[in-house]
Coordinates of C-alpha atoms in Angstrom, one line a residue:
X1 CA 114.6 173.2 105.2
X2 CA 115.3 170.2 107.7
X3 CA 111.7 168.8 107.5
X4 CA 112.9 167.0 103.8
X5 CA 115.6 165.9 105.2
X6 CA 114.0 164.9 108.6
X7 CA 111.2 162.7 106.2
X8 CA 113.8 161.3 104.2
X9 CA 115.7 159.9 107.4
X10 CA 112.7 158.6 109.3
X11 CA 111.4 157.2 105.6
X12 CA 115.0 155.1 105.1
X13 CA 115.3 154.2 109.5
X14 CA 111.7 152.2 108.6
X15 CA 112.6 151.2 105.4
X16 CA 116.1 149.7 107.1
X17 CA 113.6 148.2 109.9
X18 CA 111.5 146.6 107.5
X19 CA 114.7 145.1 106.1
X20 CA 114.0 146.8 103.0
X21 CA 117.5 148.1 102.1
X22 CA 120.6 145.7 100.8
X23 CA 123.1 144.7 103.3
X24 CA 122.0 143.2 106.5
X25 CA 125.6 145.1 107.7
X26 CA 127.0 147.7 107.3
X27 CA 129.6 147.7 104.4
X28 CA 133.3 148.4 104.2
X29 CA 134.8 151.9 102.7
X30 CA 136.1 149.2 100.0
X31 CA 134.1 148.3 96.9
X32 CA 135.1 144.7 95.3
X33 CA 135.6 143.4 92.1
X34 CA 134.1 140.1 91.1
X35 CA 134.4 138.5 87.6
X36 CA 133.5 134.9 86.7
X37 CA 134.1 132.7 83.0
X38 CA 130.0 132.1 83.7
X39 CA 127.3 132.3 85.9
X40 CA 123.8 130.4 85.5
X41 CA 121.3 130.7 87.8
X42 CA 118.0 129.7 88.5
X43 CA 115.1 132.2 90.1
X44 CA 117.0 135.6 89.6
X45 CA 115.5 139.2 90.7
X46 CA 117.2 142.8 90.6
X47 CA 116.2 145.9 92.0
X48 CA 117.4 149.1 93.4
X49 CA 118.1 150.0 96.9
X50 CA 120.9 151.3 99.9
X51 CA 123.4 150.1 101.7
X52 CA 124.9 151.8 104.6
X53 CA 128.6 152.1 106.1
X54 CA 129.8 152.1 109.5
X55 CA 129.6 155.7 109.2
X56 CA 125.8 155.6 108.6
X57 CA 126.3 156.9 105.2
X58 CA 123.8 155.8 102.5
X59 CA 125.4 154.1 99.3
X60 CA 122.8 153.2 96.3
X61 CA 123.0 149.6 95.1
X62 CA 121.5 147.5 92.8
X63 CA 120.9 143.9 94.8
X64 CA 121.0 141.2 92.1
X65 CA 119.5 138.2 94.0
X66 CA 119.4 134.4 92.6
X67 CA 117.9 131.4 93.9
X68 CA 120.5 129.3 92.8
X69 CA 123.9 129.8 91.2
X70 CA 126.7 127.9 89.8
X71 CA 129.6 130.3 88.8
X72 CA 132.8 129.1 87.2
X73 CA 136.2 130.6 87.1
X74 CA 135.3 132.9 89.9
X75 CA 137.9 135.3 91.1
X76 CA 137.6 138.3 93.8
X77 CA 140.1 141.4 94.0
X78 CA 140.0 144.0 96.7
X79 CA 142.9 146.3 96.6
X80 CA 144.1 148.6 100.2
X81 CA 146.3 151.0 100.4
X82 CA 148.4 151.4 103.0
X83 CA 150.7 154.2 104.7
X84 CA 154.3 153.2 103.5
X85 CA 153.8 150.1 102.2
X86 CA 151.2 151.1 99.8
X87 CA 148.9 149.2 97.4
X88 CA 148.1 146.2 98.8
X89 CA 146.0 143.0 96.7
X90 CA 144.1 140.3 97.9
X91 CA 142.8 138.1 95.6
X92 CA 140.3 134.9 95.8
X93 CA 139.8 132.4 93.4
X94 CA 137.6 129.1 92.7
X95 CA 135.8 126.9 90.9
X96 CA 138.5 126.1 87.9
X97 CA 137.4 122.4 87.5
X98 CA 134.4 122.3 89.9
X99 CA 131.8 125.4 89.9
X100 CA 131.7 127.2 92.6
X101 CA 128.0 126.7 94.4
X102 CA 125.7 129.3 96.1
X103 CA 121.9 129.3 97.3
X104 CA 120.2 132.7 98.6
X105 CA 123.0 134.8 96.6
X106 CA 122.7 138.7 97.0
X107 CA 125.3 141.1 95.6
X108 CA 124.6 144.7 95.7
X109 CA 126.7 146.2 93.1
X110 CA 127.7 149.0 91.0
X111 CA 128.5 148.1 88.1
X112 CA 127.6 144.6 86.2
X113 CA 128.8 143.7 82.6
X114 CA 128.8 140.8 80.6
X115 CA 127.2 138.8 78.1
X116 CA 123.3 137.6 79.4
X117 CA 120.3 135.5 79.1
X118 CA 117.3 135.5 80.7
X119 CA 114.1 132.7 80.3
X120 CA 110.8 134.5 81.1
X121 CA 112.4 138.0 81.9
X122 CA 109.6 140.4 83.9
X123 CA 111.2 144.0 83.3
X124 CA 109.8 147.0 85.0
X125 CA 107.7 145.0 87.9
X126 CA 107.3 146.7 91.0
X127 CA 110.0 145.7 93.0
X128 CA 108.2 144.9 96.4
X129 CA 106.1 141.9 94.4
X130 CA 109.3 140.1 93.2
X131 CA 108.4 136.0 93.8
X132 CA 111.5 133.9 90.9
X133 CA 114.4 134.9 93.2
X134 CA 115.3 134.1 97.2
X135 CA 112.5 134.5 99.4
X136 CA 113.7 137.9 100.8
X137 CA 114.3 139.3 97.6
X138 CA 112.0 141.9 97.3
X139 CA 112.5 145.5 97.1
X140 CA 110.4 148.9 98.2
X141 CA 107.2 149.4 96.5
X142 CA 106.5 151.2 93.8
X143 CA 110.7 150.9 92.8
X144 CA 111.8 149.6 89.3
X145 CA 113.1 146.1 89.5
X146 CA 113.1 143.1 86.9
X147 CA 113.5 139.4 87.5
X148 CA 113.3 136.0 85.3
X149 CA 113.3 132.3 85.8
X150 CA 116.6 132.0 84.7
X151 CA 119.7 133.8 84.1
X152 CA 123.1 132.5 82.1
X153 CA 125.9 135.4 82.2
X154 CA 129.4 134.8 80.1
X155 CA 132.3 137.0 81.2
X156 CA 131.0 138.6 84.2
X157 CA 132.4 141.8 85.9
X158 CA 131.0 142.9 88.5
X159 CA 131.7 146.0 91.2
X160 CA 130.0 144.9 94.7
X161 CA 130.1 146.9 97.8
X162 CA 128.7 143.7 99.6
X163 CA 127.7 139.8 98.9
X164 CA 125.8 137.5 101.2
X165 CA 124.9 134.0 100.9
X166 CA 123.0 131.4 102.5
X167 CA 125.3 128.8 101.5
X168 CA 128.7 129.4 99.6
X169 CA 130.5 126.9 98.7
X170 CA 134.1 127.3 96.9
X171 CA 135.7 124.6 95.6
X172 CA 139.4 124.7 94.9
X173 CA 139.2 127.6 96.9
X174 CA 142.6 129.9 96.7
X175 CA 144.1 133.2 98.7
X176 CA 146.5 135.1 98.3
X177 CA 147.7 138.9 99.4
X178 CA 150.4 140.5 97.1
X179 CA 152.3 143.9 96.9
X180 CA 150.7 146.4 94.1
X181 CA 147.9 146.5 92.7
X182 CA 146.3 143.1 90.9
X183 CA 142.7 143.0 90.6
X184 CA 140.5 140.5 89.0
X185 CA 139.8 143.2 85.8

């Protein structure tokens, strides 16, 4: 009964080597909520894969990685809550007059809604040959994944677990923390 188990371990420790799952860290017990007016975005990919907590749990994601991406009207909610005090907000926003900018854009998610468009959309390519997104874009062979050389998404809503960026740049960048509960959707 433990060799499955065993295999599956040893299969996801080289697959985690190989950088082959999403985050390079490991993620918070805290998904996110991301929603943007519209994204467009030049060399997109998407594919399936894990990300893994402090704990060394495994959490399945799908990594939605872009070249190139202008988003506007971004905002970011996480909510905590806290013993006593209770529900606790933090919300970021940017890019009201200017877009916000980002180059080598990951975001492994759980849920992504909105209206889209792709230009030269590849659906059901195997996932380790993906070449129109970021260089390290590339999933494990023989997995599902899609990608296109552009992408143009109206109303996005996204759940994320994790986001990285090679460059990220927020202009009219705004914080704040609040009591109760005020998320982005």
């Amino acid at each position: 009964m433990t060799a499955p188990a065993v295999a599956v371990t040893a299969g996801l420790g080289i697959a985690l080597a190989q950088g082959a799952l999403a985050a390079s860290f490991a993620v918070s017990g805290q998904q996110f909520k991301v929603s943007a007016k519209s994204l467009e975005g030049e060399g997109f990919a998407q594919y399936g894969s894990v990300d893994v907590n402090a704990r060394q749990e495994l959490i399945p994601v799908a990594v939605t990685a872009i070249r190139e991406a202008k988003l506007h009207e971004l905002c970011q909610s996480v909510v905590t809550t806290l013993p006593v005090i209770g529900d606790i907000s933090l919300n970021l926003t940017a890019g009201k007059k200017t877009p916000v900018e980002a180059s080598n854009l990951f975001v492994d998610a759980t849920q992504l809604a909105g209206d889209a468009e792709f230009t030269n959309i590849e659906i059901g390519r195997d996932a380790s040959t993906l070449d129109k997104g970021p260089a390290e874009a590339q999933g494990m062979q023989d997995l599902f994944a899609q990608q296109a050389d552009k992408v143009s998404i109206s109303s996005l809503q996204q759940t994320a677990w994790a986001t990285n960026a090679g460059t990220f740049k927020l202009s009219g960048l705004s914080m704040n923390i609040s009591k109760g509960k005020k998320e982005c959707f």
